[in-house]
Short mmCIF file of C-alpha atoms in Angstrom, two decimals:
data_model
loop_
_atom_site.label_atom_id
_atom_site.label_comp_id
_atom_site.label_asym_id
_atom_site.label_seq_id
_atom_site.Cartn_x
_atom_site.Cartn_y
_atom_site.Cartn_z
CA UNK A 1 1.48 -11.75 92.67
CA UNK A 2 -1.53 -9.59 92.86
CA UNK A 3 -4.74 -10.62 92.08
CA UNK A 4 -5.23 -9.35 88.51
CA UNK A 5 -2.18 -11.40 87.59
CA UNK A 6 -3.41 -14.63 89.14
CA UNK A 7 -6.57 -13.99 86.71
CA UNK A 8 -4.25 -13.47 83.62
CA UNK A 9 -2.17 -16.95 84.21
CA UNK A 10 -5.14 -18.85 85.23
CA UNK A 11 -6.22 -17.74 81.49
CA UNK A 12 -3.01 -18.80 80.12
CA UNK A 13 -2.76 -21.97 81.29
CA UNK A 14 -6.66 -22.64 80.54
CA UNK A 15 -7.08 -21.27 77.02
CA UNK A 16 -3.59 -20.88 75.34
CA UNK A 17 -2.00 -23.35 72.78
CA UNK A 18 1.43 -23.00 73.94
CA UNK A 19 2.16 -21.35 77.65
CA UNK A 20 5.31 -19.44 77.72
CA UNK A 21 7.10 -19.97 80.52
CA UNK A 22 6.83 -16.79 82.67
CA UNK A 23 9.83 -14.98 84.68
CA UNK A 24 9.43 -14.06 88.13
CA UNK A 25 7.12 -10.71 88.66
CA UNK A 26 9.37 -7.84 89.82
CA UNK A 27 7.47 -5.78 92.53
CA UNK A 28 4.46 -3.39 91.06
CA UNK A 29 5.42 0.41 90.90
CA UNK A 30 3.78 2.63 92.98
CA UNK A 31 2.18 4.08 90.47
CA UNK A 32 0.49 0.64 89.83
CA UNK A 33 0.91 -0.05 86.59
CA UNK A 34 2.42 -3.69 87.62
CA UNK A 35 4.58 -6.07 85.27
CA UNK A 36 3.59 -7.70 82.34
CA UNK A 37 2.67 -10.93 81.50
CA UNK A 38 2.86 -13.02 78.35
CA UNK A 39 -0.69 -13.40 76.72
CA UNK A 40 -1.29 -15.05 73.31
CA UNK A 41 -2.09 -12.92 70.40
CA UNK A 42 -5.20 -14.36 69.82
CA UNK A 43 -6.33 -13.14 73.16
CA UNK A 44 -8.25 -9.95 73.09
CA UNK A 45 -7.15 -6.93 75.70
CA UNK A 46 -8.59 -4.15 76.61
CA UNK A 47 -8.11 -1.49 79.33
CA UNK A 48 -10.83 -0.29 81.91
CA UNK A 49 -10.14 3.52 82.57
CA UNK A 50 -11.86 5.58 85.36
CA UNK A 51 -11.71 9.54 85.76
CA UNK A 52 -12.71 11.66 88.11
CA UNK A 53 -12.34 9.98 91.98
CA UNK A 54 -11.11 9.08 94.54
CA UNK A 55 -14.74 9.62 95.32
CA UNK A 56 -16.64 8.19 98.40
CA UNK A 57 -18.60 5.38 98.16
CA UNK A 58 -19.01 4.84 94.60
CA UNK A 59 -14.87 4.40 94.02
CA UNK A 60 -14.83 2.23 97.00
CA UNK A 61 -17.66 -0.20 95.52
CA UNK A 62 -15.88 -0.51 92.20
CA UNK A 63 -12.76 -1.90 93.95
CA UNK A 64 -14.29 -3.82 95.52
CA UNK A 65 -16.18 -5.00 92.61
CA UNK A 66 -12.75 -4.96 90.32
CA UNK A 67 -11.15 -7.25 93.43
CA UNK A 68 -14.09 -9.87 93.71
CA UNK A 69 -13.06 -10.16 89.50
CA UNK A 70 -9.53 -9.81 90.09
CA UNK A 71 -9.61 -7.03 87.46
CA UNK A 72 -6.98 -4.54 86.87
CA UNK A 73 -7.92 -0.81 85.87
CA UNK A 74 -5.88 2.23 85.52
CA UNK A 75 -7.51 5.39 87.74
CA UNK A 76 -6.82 8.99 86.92
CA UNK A 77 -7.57 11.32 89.60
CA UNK A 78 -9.05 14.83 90.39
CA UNK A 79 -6.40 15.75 93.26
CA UNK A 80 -9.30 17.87 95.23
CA UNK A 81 -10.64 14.96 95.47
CA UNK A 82 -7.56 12.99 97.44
CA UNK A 83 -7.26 15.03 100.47
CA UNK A 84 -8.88 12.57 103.50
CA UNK A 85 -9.35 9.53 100.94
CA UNK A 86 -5.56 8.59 100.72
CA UNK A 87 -6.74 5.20 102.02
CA UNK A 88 -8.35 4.73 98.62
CA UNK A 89 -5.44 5.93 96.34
CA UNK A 90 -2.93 3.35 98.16
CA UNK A 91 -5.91 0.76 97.77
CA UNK A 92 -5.52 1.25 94.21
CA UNK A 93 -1.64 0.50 93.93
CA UNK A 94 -1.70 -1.78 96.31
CA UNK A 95 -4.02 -3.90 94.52
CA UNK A 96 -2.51 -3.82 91.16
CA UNK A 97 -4.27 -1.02 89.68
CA UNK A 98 -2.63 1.97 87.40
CA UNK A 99 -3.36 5.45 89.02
CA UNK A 100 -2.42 8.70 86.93
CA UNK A 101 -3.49 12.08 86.74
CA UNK A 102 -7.03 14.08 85.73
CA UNK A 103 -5.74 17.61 86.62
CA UNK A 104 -6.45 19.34 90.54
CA UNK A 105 -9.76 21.29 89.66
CA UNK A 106 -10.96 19.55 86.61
CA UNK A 107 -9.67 22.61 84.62
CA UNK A 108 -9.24 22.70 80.81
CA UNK A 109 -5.38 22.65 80.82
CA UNK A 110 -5.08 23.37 77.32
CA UNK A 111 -4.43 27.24 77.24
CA UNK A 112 -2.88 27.49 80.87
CA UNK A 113 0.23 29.49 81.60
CA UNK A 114 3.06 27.35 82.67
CA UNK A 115 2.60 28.22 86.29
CA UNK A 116 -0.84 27.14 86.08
CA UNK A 117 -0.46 24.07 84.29
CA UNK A 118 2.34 23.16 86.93
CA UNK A 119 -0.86 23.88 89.82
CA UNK A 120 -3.28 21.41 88.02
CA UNK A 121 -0.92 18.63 87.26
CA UNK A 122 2.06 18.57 89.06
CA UNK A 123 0.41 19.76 92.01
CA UNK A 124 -1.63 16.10 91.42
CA UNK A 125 1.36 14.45 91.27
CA UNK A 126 3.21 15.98 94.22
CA UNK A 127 -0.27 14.49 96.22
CA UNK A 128 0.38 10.74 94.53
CA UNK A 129 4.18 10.41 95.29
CA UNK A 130 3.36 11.59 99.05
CA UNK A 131 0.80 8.79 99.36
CA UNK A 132 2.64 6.01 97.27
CA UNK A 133 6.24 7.21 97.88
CA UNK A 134 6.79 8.14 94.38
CA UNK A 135 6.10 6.98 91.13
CA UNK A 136 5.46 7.82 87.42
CA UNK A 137 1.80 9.06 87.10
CA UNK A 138 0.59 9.70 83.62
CA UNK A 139 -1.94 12.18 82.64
CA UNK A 140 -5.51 12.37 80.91
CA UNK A 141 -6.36 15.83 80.31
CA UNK A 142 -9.46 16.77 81.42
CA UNK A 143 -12.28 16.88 78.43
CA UNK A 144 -9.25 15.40 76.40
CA UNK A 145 -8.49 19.35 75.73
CA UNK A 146 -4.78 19.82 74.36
CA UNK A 147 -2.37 21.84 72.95
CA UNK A 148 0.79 22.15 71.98
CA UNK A 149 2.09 22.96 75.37
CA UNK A 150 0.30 20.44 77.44
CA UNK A 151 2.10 17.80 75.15
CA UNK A 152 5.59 19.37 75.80
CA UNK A 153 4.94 20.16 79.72
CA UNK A 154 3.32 16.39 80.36
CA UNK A 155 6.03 14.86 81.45
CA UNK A 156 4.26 11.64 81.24
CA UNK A 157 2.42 9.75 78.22
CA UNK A 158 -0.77 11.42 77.37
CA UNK A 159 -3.63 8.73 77.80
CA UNK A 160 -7.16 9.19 76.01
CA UNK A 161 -9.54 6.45 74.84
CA UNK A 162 -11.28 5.04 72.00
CA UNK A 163 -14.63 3.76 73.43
CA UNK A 164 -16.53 6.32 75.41
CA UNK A 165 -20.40 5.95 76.77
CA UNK A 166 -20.85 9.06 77.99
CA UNK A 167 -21.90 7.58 80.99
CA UNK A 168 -22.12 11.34 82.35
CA UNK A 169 -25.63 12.37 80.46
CA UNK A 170 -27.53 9.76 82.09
CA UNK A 171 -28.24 6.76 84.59
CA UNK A 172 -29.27 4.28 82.37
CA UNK A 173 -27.12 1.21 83.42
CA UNK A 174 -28.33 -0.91 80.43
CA UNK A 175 -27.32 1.86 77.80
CA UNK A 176 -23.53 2.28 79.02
CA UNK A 177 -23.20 -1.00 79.03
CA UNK A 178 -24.56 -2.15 75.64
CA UNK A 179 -22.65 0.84 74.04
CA UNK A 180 -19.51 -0.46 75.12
CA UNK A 181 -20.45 -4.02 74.39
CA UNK A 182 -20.94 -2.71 70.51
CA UNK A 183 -18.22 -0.84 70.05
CA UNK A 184 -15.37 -2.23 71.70
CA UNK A 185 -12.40 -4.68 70.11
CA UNK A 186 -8.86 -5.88 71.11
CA UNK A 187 -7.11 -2.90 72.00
CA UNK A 188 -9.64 -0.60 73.34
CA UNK A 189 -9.15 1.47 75.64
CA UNK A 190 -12.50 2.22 77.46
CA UNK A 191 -13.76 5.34 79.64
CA UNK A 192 -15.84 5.60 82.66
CA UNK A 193 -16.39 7.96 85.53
CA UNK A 194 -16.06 6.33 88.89
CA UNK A 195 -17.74 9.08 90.44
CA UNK A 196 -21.66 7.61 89.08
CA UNK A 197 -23.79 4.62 90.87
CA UNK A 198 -24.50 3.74 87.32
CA UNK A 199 -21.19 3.49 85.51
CA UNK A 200 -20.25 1.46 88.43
CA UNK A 201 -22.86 -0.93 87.50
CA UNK A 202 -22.21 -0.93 83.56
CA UNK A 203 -18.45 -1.17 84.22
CA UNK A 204 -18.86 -4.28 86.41
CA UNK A 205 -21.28 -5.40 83.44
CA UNK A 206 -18.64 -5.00 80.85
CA UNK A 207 -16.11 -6.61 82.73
CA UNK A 208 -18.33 -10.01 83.38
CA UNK A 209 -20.02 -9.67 79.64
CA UNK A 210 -16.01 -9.41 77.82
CA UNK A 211 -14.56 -11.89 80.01
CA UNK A 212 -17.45 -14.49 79.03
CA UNK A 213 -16.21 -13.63 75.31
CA UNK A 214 -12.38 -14.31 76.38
CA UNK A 215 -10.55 -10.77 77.08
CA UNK A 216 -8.29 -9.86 79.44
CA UNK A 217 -8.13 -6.86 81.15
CA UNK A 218 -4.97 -5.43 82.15
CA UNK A 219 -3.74 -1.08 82.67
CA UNK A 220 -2.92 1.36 80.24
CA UNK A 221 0.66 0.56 80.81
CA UNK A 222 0.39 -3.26 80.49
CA UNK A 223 -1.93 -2.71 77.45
CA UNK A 224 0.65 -0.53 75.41
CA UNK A 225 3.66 -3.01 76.97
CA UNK A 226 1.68 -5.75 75.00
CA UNK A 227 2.31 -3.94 71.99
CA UNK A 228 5.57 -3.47 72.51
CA UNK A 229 4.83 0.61 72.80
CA UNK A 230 7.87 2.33 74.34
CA UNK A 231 5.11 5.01 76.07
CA UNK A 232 6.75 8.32 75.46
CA UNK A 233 6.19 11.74 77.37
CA UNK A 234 4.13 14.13 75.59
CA UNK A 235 3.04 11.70 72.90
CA UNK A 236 -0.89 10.73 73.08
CA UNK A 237 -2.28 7.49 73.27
CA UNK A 238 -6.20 6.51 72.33
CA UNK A 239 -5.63 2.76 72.03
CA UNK A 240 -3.33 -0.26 71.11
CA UNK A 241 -2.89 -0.25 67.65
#
């Protein structure tokens, strides 16, 4: 059992009224996204998203932040960015957290020809199953820009958020962190760029501040699991409703 999960049951068995009586945990995917766990309804979730890496130093520090927490977060990745860092991407897996796909350049996707579209994503996911010997990698279009045909040449769920900080425009730790603290609720799914000193910082914030207030974190996948969401290619997600 990976660390995350030994967080989730040591919540269970601390703050539920009834404790369901798990089954064993089939081995995580290589993609990450790990099994799911019973949690009681009362129990807010929320997933911690991160675009933009693998990117040195910074990414590093907010695993090992995430570990020290034994928090789960779901990773979607700018594949120029993976070549000599594959050390990081199997990190990720290997310690229970969701990695997907952010596009090879950063491109707008929405608008591309097929063959073009098929450079920035698949190309990304061609890198991942190398690394992690396959896998389902979903994707999060860059700038969240989409069209008809990015939806029908996904191939994967389509995952964007619903609490954003726009922890791009500045370094202002205590600002990220205090808009997500105001704005978030059960469900959320929150955004942050792992490629910033500072949204490092507010992330590891928000993840100490919600857990003092009872939430459990878990990956886009667990999170729409919870909700009994069969995740479907080419449809978009923004949070559990």
């Amino acid at each position: 059992m990976s660390p995350a999960w030994k967080k989730i049951a040591l919540l269970l068995a601390a703050g539920a009224l009834a404790v369901l009586a798990a089954a064993p945990e089939p081995e995580a995917s290589s993609a990450g996204g790990g099994a799911m766990v019973e949690i009681p309804d009362r129990t807010p979730v929320v997933a911690l998203t991160f675009d933009d890496g693998p990117w040195p130093g910074t990414t590093e520090r907010l695993l090992d932040g995430l570990a020290l927490r034994e928090t789960p977060a779901t990773f979607f990745l700018v594949g120029v960015n993976i070549p000599g860092r594959e050390a990081l991407v199997r990190r990720m897996a290997a310690e229970g957290h969701q990695v997907g796909v952010h596009s090879y350049s950063h491109a707008r996707i929405r608008g591309l020809s097929r063959a073009d579209f098929d450079c920035e994503v698949g190309k990304v996911r061609a890198q991942l199953s190398a690394i992690l010997g396959g896998g389902e990698f979903w994707l999060r279009p860059p700038y969240g820009a989409m069209d008809d045909s990015v939806r029908l040449w996904a191939d994967s769920p389509i995952i964007l958020w619903s609490v954003d900080p726009e922890d791009w425009k500045d370094d202002d730790v205590d600002r990220k962190t205090a808009h997500v603290l105001s704005h978030v609720r059960d469900g959320d799914i929150i955004l942050f760029h792992d490629i910033f000193d500072s949204s490092v910082d507010a992330a590891l914030r928000v993840v100490d501040a919600l857990e003092d207030q009872g939430y459990c974190f878990v990956t886009v996948e667990q999170l729409l699991a919870r909700g009994d969401v069969q995740a479907e290619r080419g449809a978009v997600y923004r949070r559990l409703e």
